[in-house]
Coordinates of C-alpha atoms in Angstrom, one line a residue:
Chain A
M1 CA -30.1 35.2 7.9
P2 CA -27.6 33.1 6.9
P3 CA -28.4 29.1 5.8
K4 CA -27.9 26.6 8.9
H5 CA -24.7 24.3 7.5
T6 CA -25.8 20.5 9.1
V7 CA -22.4 18.0 9.6
V8 CA -23.4 15.1 7.2
L9 CA -20.3 13.7 8.9
D10 CA -17.7 14.3 11.6
A11 CA -14.3 13.4 12.0
R12 CA -15.1 9.5 13.1
A13 CA -17.6 9.3 10.4
M14 CA -16.1 10.0 7.6
E15 CA -13.0 7.6 8.8
R16 CA -15.2 5.5 9.1
T17 CA -16.8 5.7 6.0
V18 CA -13.6 5.6 4.2
K19 CA -13.1 2.2 5.0
R20 CA -16.0 0.9 4.6
M21 CA -15.3 2.7 0.9
A22 CA -11.7 0.7 1.0
D23 CA -13.6 -2.8 1.9
E24 CA -15.6 -2.5 -1.2
I25 CA -13.0 -1.4 -3.7
V26 CA -11.4 -4.6 -2.9
E27 CA -14.3 -6.4 -2.6
A28 CA -15.6 -5.2 -6.0
N29 CA -12.1 -6.4 -7.3
A30 CA -11.5 -9.6 -5.6
G31 CA -8.9 -8.2 -4.2
T32 CA -5.9 -5.6 -4.7
E33 CA -3.7 -7.2 -8.2
G34 CA -3.3 -4.8 -10.8
L35 CA -5.2 -1.9 -8.5
I36 CA -4.0 1.7 -9.1
L37 CA -6.5 4.5 -6.5
V38 CA -5.9 8.1 -8.6
G39 CA -7.2 10.7 -6.4
I40 CA -8.4 14.1 -8.6
Q41 CA -6.8 17.4 -6.6
R42 CA -7.3 18.2 -4.6
R43 CA -9.5 16.8 -2.1
G44 CA -9.8 13.5 -4.3
V45 CA -6.2 12.9 -3.1
Q46 CA -6.0 13.1 0.6
L47 CA -8.9 10.6 0.3
A48 CA -7.3 8.4 -2.2
E49 CA -4.3 8.0 0.4
R50 CA -6.0 7.8 3.4
L51 CA -8.3 4.7 0.8
M52 CA -4.6 3.3 0.0
R53 CA -4.2 3.4 4.2
A54 CA -7.6 1.6 5.0
I55 CA -6.6 -1.2 1.9
R56 CA -2.8 -1.3 3.6
D57 CA -4.9 -1.7 7.8
A58 CA -7.0 -4.4 5.8
E59 CA -4.8 -6.6 3.6
N60 CA -1.5 -5.4 4.3
V61 CA -0.7 -4.4 0.4
D62 CA 0.1 -1.2 -0.5
V63 CA -1.8 -0.2 -3.5
P64 CA 0.0 2.4 -5.9
R65 CA -1.9 5.8 -5.4
G66 CA -1.7 9.0 -8.2
A67 CA -2.7 12.6 -8.3
L68 CA -4.5 13.7 -11.1
D69 CA -5.3 17.4 -12.0
I70 CA -8.1 18.0 -14.5
T71 CA -7.8 21.9 -14.5
L72 CA -6.8 21.3 -18.4
Y73 CA -9.1 19.5 -19.0
R74 CA -12.5 21.3 -17.6
D75 CA -14.4 21.9 -20.8
D76 CA -14.7 25.5 -19.2
L77 CA -12.1 27.4 -19.2
Q78 CA -13.4 30.7 -19.3
T79 CA -15.2 30.5 -16.6
V80 CA -12.7 29.1 -14.1
G81 CA -11.7 32.3 -12.8
P82 CA -9.2 35.1 -12.6
R83 CA -5.9 33.2 -11.2
P84 CA -6.6 29.7 -12.6
V85 CA -4.7 27.3 -10.5
V86 CA -2.7 23.9 -12.2
G87 CA -2.2 21.6 -10.1
P88 CA 0.2 17.8 -10.7
T89 CA -0.7 15.4 -12.1
S90 CA 1.2 11.9 -11.4
L91 CA 0.5 8.6 -11.7
P92 CA 2.6 5.9 -10.4
A93 CA 3.3 3.3 -12.5
N94 CA 1.9 2.5 -16.9
I95 CA -1.7 2.3 -16.2
D96 CA -2.0 -0.2 -19.2
G97 CA -4.3 -3.0 -18.5
K98 CA -4.8 -1.7 -14.5
R99 CA -7.8 -1.1 -13.1
V100 CA -8.0 2.3 -12.0
V101 CA -10.3 3.6 -8.8
I102 CA -10.6 7.4 -9.6
V103 CA -11.3 8.9 -6.2
D104 CA -13.2 12.6 -5.6
D105 CA -14.5 14.4 -2.5
V106 CA -18.2 15.1 -4.3
L107 CA -19.6 13.9 -7.4
Y108 CA -22.4 16.9 -8.6
T109 CA -22.5 17.7 -12.4
G110 CA -19.9 15.1 -13.5
R111 CA -18.1 17.2 -15.8
T112 CA -14.8 16.6 -13.1
V113 CA -15.1 12.7 -14.1
R114 CA -15.3 13.5 -18.0
A115 CA -12.4 15.1 -17.3
A116 CA -10.8 12.4 -15.5
L117 CA -11.2 10.2 -17.8
D118 CA -10.5 11.8 -20.7
E119 CA -7.4 12.6 -18.7
L120 CA -6.2 8.8 -18.2
A121 CA -7.1 8.5 -21.4
D122 CA -3.7 10.0 -22.5
F123 CA -2.2 8.1 -20.5
G124 CA -3.0 4.8 -21.5
R125 CA -5.9 2.2 -21.9
P126 CA -6.6 0.7 -18.2
A127 CA -8.8 -2.4 -18.6
R128 CA -11.3 -1.2 -16.1
I129 CA -12.0 2.2 -15.1
Q130 CA -14.1 2.9 -11.4
L131 CA -15.2 5.4 -9.8
A132 CA -15.5 6.0 -5.5
V133 CA -16.6 9.4 -4.1
L134 CA -17.5 10.3 -0.2
V135 CA -20.2 11.8 -1.5
D136 CA -23.0 11.6 -3.8
R137 CA -25.1 14.4 -4.3
G138 CA -26.7 14.2 -7.5
G139 CA -27.6 16.8 -10.0
R140 CA -25.7 14.9 -12.6
E141 CA -25.4 17.2 -16.2
L142 CA -23.8 13.8 -17.4
P143 CA -24.5 10.3 -17.5
I144 CA -21.5 8.7 -15.0
Q145 CA -22.4 7.0 -11.8
P146 CA -20.3 6.3 -9.1
D147 CA -19.2 2.8 -8.4
I148 CA -18.3 3.2 -4.8
V149 CA -20.2 6.3 -2.8
G150 CA -19.5 6.6 0.9
K151 CA -22.6 9.1 1.6
R152 CA -25.7 10.3 -0.9
L153 CA -27.1 13.0 -0.2
E154 CA -30.6 15.3 -1.0
V155 CA -28.7 18.6 -1.3
P156 CA -32.2 21.3 -2.0
D157 CA -31.8 23.8 -4.7
G158 CA -29.5 26.2 -4.5
G159 CA -27.7 24.4 -1.7
H160 CA -23.6 23.1 -1.7
V161 CA -21.5 20.2 -0.1
D162 CA -18.4 21.4 1.4
V163 CA -15.3 18.5 2.4
F164 CA -12.4 19.5 4.7
V165 CA -9.8 17.3 5.2
T166 CA -6.9 17.8 8.2
E167 CA -4.6 18.1 5.9
L168 CA -5.8 21.1 3.4
D169 CA -8.5 22.5 6.1
D170 CA -7.2 21.6 9.8
R171 CA -10.5 19.3 10.2
D172 CA -12.3 16.4 8.5
A173 CA -16.0 16.9 8.1
V174 CA -18.8 17.0 5.7
I175 CA -21.3 19.9 5.9
L176 CA -24.4 20.8 3.9
V177 CA -25.2 24.2 3.2
P178 CA -28.3 24.8 1.9
G179 CA -29.1 28.0 -0.4
A180 CA -30.2 30.8 0.8
E181 CA -34.1 30.0 0.3
D182 CA -34.0 27.5 2.7
A183 CA -32.6 29.2 5.3
Chain B
M1 CA -7.5 36.5 -5.9
T2 CA -7.7 40.0 -6.8
G3 CA -7.7 41.8 -9.9
A4 CA -3.9 42.9 -9.9
T5 CA -3.3 39.0 -9.9
R6 CA -4.5 38.8 -13.1
L7 CA -2.8 39.0 -16.5
G8 CA -4.6 41.1 -18.7
K9 CA -5.4 41.0 -22.5
D10 CA -1.6 40.9 -23.9
L11 CA 1.5 40.3 -22.9
L12 CA 4.0 43.2 -23.9
A13 CA 6.7 43.0 -21.7
L14 CA 8.0 42.3 -17.9
E15 CA 8.0 45.6 -16.7
P16 CA 4.5 46.6 -16.5
L17 CA 4.0 43.1 -14.4
S18 CA 3.9 43.2 -10.9
P19 CA 5.3 40.5 -9.1
E20 CA 2.5 38.8 -8.3
Q21 CA 1.3 38.8 -11.7
I22 CA 5.1 37.0 -13.2
R23 CA 4.7 34.3 -10.6
L24 CA 1.3 33.7 -11.0
I25 CA 2.9 33.4 -14.9
L26 CA 5.9 30.8 -13.1
D27 CA 3.7 29.0 -11.1
T28 CA 1.5 28.0 -14.0
A29 CA 4.4 27.0 -15.9
E30 CA 5.2 24.5 -13.2
P31 CA 2.1 21.7 -14.2
F32 CA 2.9 22.1 -17.7
R33 CA 6.4 21.6 -17.4
E34 CA 5.2 17.5 -16.4
I35 CA 2.8 17.6 -20.2
S36 CA 5.8 18.0 -21.7
E37 CA 7.1 14.3 -20.6
R38 CA 3.9 12.0 -21.2
A39 CA 3.8 9.7 -24.3
I40 CA 0.8 12.3 -25.4
K41 CA 2.1 15.3 -25.3
K42 CA -1.3 17.2 -25.5
V43 CA -4.0 18.7 -23.2
P44 CA -7.3 20.0 -25.0
T45 CA -7.2 22.8 -23.5
L46 CA -7.1 25.6 -25.9
R47 CA -8.8 23.4 -28.6
G48 CA -10.9 25.1 -31.0
Q49 CA -8.8 28.5 -30.6
T50 CA -6.9 29.9 -33.0
V51 CA -3.2 31.7 -32.9
V52 CA -0.7 33.0 -35.3
N53 CA 2.7 33.9 -35.3
L54 CA 3.8 36.3 -36.6
F55 CA 7.3 36.5 -37.5
F56 CA 8.1 39.6 -39.1
E57 CA 12.5 38.8 -37.9
A58 CA 14.1 35.3 -38.3
S59 CA 14.2 33.2 -35.7
T60 CA 14.3 29.4 -35.2
R61 CA 14.1 28.7 -31.4
T62 CA 11.3 31.2 -29.8
R63 CA 8.9 30.6 -32.7
I64 CA 9.3 26.8 -32.8
S65 CA 9.1 26.9 -28.8
F66 CA 5.6 28.7 -29.4
E67 CA 4.7 26.0 -32.1
F68 CA 5.3 23.3 -29.2
A69 CA 3.3 25.3 -26.7
E70 CA 1.0 26.0 -28.9
K71 CA 0.2 22.3 -30.0
R72 CA 0.4 20.6 -27.0
M73 CA -2.6 22.8 -25.9
S74 CA -4.4 21.7 -28.4
A75 CA -4.6 24.9 -30.7
D76 CA -4.9 25.5 -34.2
T77 CA -1.4 27.0 -35.4
V78 CA -0.1 29.3 -38.6
S79 CA 3.3 30.5 -38.8
I80 CA 3.5 33.4 -40.6
A81 CA 7.2 34.7 -41.4
A82 CA 7.8 37.8 -43.5
S83 CA 9.6 37.1 -46.3
G84 CA 7.2 34.9 -47.8
S85 CA 4.4 36.9 -47.2
S86 CA 2.1 39.9 -48.1
V87 CA 4.5 41.9 -46.1
A88 CA 6.9 41.3 -48.7
K89 CA 4.9 43.7 -51.1
G90 CA 4.6 46.5 -48.7
E91 CA 1.4 45.4 -46.6
T92 CA 1.4 47.2 -43.0
L93 CA 2.1 45.4 -39.7
V94 CA -1.6 46.3 -38.9
D95 CA -3.2 45.4 -42.1
T96 CA -1.3 41.9 -42.1
A97 CA -3.3 41.7 -38.9
R98 CA -6.6 42.9 -39.1
N99 CA -7.0 40.4 -42.4
L100 CA -6.1 37.7 -40.0
E101 CA -8.5 39.2 -37.3
A102 CA -10.8 38.9 -39.8
M103 CA -10.6 35.4 -40.3
R104 CA -11.5 35.2 -36.8
I105 CA -8.2 34.0 -34.9
D106 CA -7.9 34.6 -31.2
M107 CA -3.9 35.1 -30.3
V108 CA -1.7 36.9 -32.3
V109 CA 2.3 36.0 -31.4
V110 CA 4.6 39.0 -32.8
R111 CA 8.1 39.1 -33.1
H112 CA 9.6 42.7 -34.8
G113 CA 12.7 44.6 -35.6
S114 CA 11.5 47.4 -34.3
S115 CA 10.7 48.2 -30.4
G116 CA 6.8 48.8 -29.7
A117 CA 5.7 47.1 -32.7
A118 CA 3.5 44.9 -30.8
Q119 CA 2.8 47.4 -28.1
F120 CA 1.5 48.8 -31.6
L121 CA -0.3 45.8 -32.8
A122 CA -1.9 45.1 -29.4
E123 CA -3.5 48.6 -29.1
R124 CA -5.5 48.3 -32.7
I125 CA -6.7 44.3 -32.1
E126 CA -8.8 42.6 -30.1
S127 CA -6.9 39.3 -29.9
N128 CA -4.7 38.6 -27.8
V129 CA -1.0 39.7 -28.3
I130 CA 2.0 38.1 -27.2
N131 CA 5.6 40.0 -27.8
A132 CA 8.1 37.2 -29.0
G133 CA 10.9 40.1 -29.5
D134 CA 10.7 43.7 -30.4
G135 CA 13.4 45.4 -31.1
T136 CA 16.1 45.9 -28.4
H137 CA 12.4 46.9 -26.0
E138 CA 12.0 42.9 -24.8
H139 CA 11.6 39.5 -24.9
P140 CA 9.8 38.4 -22.1
T141 CA 8.8 35.2 -22.4
Q142 CA 12.8 34.2 -22.9
G143 CA 12.9 36.5 -19.8
L144 CA 10.1 34.0 -18.5
L145 CA 11.7 31.3 -18.8
D146 CA 15.3 32.1 -17.6
L147 CA 13.4 33.1 -14.4
L148 CA 11.9 29.8 -13.7
T149 CA 14.9 28.1 -15.0
L150 CA 17.0 29.8 -12.3
R151 CA 13.8 29.6 -9.2
H152 CA 13.3 25.7 -9.9
R153 CA 17.5 25.6 -9.3
F154 CA 17.6 28.2 -6.5
G155 CA 13.8 28.1 -5.2
S156 CA 13.6 31.7 -4.2
L157 CA 15.2 34.3 -6.5
E158 CA 15.2 36.8 -3.0
G159 CA 18.9 38.5 -2.9
R160 CA 20.2 36.1 -5.9
R161 CA 22.7 37.6 -7.6
V162 CA 22.8 37.7 -11.0
C163 CA 25.0 38.7 -13.6
I164 CA 24.8 39.5 -17.3
V165 CA 27.3 38.7 -19.1
G166 CA 28.0 40.8 -22.9
D167 CA 26.0 43.1 -25.6
V168 CA 23.4 44.0 -23.2
L169 CA 22.8 47.0 -25.3
H170 CA 21.5 45.5 -28.4
S171 CA 20.1 43.0 -26.3
R172 CA 16.0 42.5 -25.3
V173 CA 16.3 39.5 -23.3
A174 CA 18.5 41.4 -20.7
R175 CA 16.0 44.2 -20.5
S176 CA 13.7 40.8 -19.7
N177 CA 15.7 39.6 -17.2
I178 CA 16.9 42.8 -15.3
W179 CA 12.8 43.8 -14.9
G180 CA 11.9 40.6 -14.3
L181 CA 14.6 39.6 -11.7
K182 CA 14.9 42.7 -10.2
K183 CA 11.1 42.1 -8.9
L184 CA 11.5 38.7 -7.9
G185 CA 14.2 40.2 -5.2
A186 CA 17.2 40.0 -6.9
Q187 CA 20.1 41.7 -7.3
V188 CA 21.4 42.2 -11.0
G189 CA 24.7 42.8 -12.1
V190 CA 25.6 43.1 -15.7
C191 CA 28.9 42.4 -17.5
G192 CA 30.4 44.0 -20.9
P193 CA 32.0 46.3 -22.8
R194 CA 31.2 49.9 -22.2
S195 CA 30.9 49.8 -25.8
L196 CA 27.8 47.0 -25.3
L197 CA 26.7 48.7 -22.6
P198 CA 23.6 51.5 -22.6
N199 CA 24.7 55.1 -21.1
A200 CA 21.9 55.0 -18.3
I201 CA 22.5 51.4 -16.9
D202 CA 23.4 52.7 -13.6
E203 CA 19.5 54.0 -13.2
L204 CA 18.4 50.6 -13.7
G205 CA 20.1 49.8 -10.3
V206 CA 22.1 46.8 -11.3
E207 CA 25.8 46.3 -10.8
V208 CA 28.0 47.0 -13.7
F209 CA 31.4 44.9 -14.0
D210 CA 34.2 45.7 -16.2
R211 CA 36.0 42.9 -15.5
V212 CA 34.3 39.5 -16.1
E213 CA 36.6 37.7 -13.2
A214 CA 34.2 40.3 -11.1
A215 CA 31.1 39.2 -12.6
I216 CA 32.2 35.2 -12.0
E217 CA 33.0 36.5 -8.1
W218 CA 30.2 38.2 -7.5
A219 CA 27.2 36.1 -9.2
E220 CA 25.5 32.8 -8.2
A221 CA 24.2 32.4 -12.3
L222 CA 25.6 33.9 -15.2
N223 CA 23.8 34.9 -18.2
V224 CA 25.7 34.5 -21.2
L225 CA 24.2 37.0 -23.8
R226 CA 25.2 36.5 -27.5
L227 CA 27.6 38.4 -29.1
Q228 CA 25.4 39.7 -32.0
L229 CA 27.9 38.7 -34.7
E230 CA 26.5 40.8 -37.2
R231 CA 26.7 43.9 -35.5
M232 CA 30.5 43.4 -35.2
Q233 CA 31.2 45.8 -38.2
A234 CA 30.1 48.7 -36.4
G235 CA 33.1 48.9 -34.8
Y236 CA 31.6 47.8 -30.8
I237 CA 34.8 45.5 -29.7
P238 CA 38.2 45.3 -31.8
S239 CA 37.6 41.8 -32.9
L240 CA 36.1 38.5 -31.7
R241 CA 39.5 36.6 -30.4
E242 CA 39.8 40.2 -27.9
Y243 CA 36.2 40.0 -26.9
N244 CA 36.8 36.3 -25.8
R245 CA 40.5 37.2 -24.0
V246 CA 38.5 40.0 -22.0
F247 CA 34.8 38.6 -21.8
G248 CA 34.5 34.6 -22.9
V249 CA 33.3 32.6 -20.1
T250 CA 35.8 29.8 -20.1
R251 CA 36.3 26.5 -18.1
E252 CA 39.2 28.2 -16.8
R253 CA 37.7 31.7 -15.2
L254 CA 34.3 29.5 -13.4
E255 CA 36.9 27.7 -11.5
R256 CA 38.2 30.4 -9.7
A257 CA 34.3 31.3 -8.7
P258 CA 33.4 30.7 -4.8
G259 CA 30.9 28.5 -4.9
D260 CA 28.7 26.9 -7.4
M261 CA 28.0 28.9 -10.4
L262 CA 24.9 28.6 -13.2
I263 CA 25.5 29.3 -16.5
L264 CA 22.2 30.4 -18.6
H265 CA 22.2 31.5 -22.4
P266 CA 19.4 32.2 -24.7
G267 CA 21.0 31.3 -27.4
P268 CA 21.8 30.7 -30.3
M269 CA 25.5 30.2 -29.2
N270 CA 28.9 31.6 -30.6
R271 CA 31.0 29.1 -29.0
G272 CA 34.6 30.1 -28.5
V273 CA 33.7 33.9 -28.6
E274 CA 31.1 34.7 -25.5
I275 CA 31.2 31.1 -24.5
D276 CA 33.2 28.2 -24.8
S277 CA 32.4 24.6 -25.3
D278 CA 33.9 23.0 -22.5
V279 CA 31.2 25.5 -20.2
A280 CA 28.1 25.3 -22.2
D281 CA 28.0 21.5 -22.3
G282 CA 29.5 21.5 -18.8
P283 CA 27.7 20.4 -15.6
H284 CA 27.0 24.6 -14.5
S285 CA 25.3 24.9 -18.0
V286 CA 21.3 25.1 -17.4
I287 CA 21.0 26.0 -21.0
L288 CA 19.3 22.7 -22.1
D289 CA 16.6 23.1 -19.0
Q290 CA 16.3 26.8 -20.6
V291 CA 14.8 25.3 -23.7
T292 CA 12.4 23.0 -21.9
N293 CA 11.5 25.7 -19.8
G294 CA 10.9 27.7 -22.7
V295 CA 7.6 25.0 -23.8
A296 CA 6.5 25.3 -20.3
V297 CA 6.3 29.3 -19.8
R298 CA 4.8 29.4 -23.1
M299 CA 2.0 27.1 -22.9
A300 CA 1.7 28.6 -19.1
V301 CA 1.1 32.3 -21.3
L302 CA -1.3 31.3 -23.1
Y303 CA -3.7 29.3 -21.4
L304 CA -3.7 32.3 -18.5
L305 CA -4.3 34.5 -21.2
A306 CA -6.9 32.4 -22.8
G307 CA -9.0 31.7 -20.1
G308 CA -10.2 33.4 -17.0
R309 CA -12.6 35.8 -17.5
P310 CA -13.8 37.4 -13.7
E311 CA -17.3 38.2 -14.4
L312 CA -18.2 34.7 -15.8
A313 CA -15.6 32.7 -12.5
E314 CA -18.4 35.2 -10.0
A315 CA -20.8 33.6 -12.1
A316 CA -19.6 30.4 -11.2
K317 CA -19.0 30.7 -7.8
S318 CA -22.1 32.7 -6.7
A319 CA -23.7 29.3 -8.3
G320 CA -21.9 27.5 -6.0
K321 CA -19.7 25.6 -8.2
G322 CA -16.4 27.4 -7.5
R323 CA -14.9 26.0 -3.7
G324 CA -13.4 22.4 -2.7
G325 CA -16.6 20.3 -2.3
D326 CA -19.0 20.3 -5.4
A327 CA -17.6 18.7 -8.9

């Protein structure tokens, strides 16, 4: 019997969550001055775009946003698969002295964020780096914590979290898939 | 994601690669172009890996291009030229490579004057082998960088007409180009004096042009090959002036092209012989793009050969780390 999937966030809940995250980012930075949103490829890029739109709606300001592909900074080249796909990295401006918010869909082991920090350091020296994630599912393997969290989840052993965004998957949803032993 | 799209242990030639494998290399090379634009032109991907550039033939641009690619991927590199090594004392190719391998290297980039030397080596050592040109056989990374340059300008190579002009007989670049272009759906022509075209050229499925004017009329891109002056004593052509007069790619000839034309040249160029300076430096030329793309393509090949052990990838995927979401 396949594991039972649970919809943690549907499209409307996801929209509300992103709006709240946008408010928290503006509040934590006392405005938008010097702020840059950088999404981690791939779904982090769509979330950064949505956060930018939410900030524009609330503050009437366009915050620059960019994309970071961390594939070449991973510490597991031998395990990335027979067809490792490298995506584009593009930062909107010089990040020296800026407040950079790294955006990703799910925070799990923390290794992706570590790679993102390494990559950002090759582009410059921001005044501050923060981490915003749609879902924090726990299970960290590195001492990395998010600053802004959309949803915290307890994921049972063997389970995983899938994030779907309309731009790539034709729907918005966060799904919790328990491990086979939990079905 | 099938096994057919994965590269094997080595990159020895384009002839045995599938179109999907060639596209995989080109698709991977695209984002690598951006790394060379950064302030810090370096990623840590191959940190801890050692690459040996084993050049049994003189080469400047290919060797430097590989060295840049290796260093930008953070690999440790050693470059060995035959003239200053034990090869000059009579050591064989295999002994040289095995000795290096005993020092725990990971990859060998080899250039050799004998066709088949790279394959000979690859069958005898465990390290990944990349062919940087073997005799008159193939020069796969040059072929790939030409494909990347053309694809970048055309969007797709399907149905495009590319003509290789010059000394096809002695050219490993021409062979890699012919295989690669045809696999990606381009139409390929060759143009040059009959003395510099292989006898069985028709069997490769290419158009043959005896006049460069006809090639220019037909093609959308010309890949102009270096006339190998060191071979001119053998009487392949009457004189350099005669060659330029009949087969030289000149501005006057290009002006009669029916549409926009791209000009490629693998270098080094003999200006005023196979190509005139105002063409090499003119608006049609993508010769410097080729040089830039050469580093990106070589980074992609190093990356693809170094990574991607499928059994580990499967294990990672079944542990729930393989898809969009958990990271």
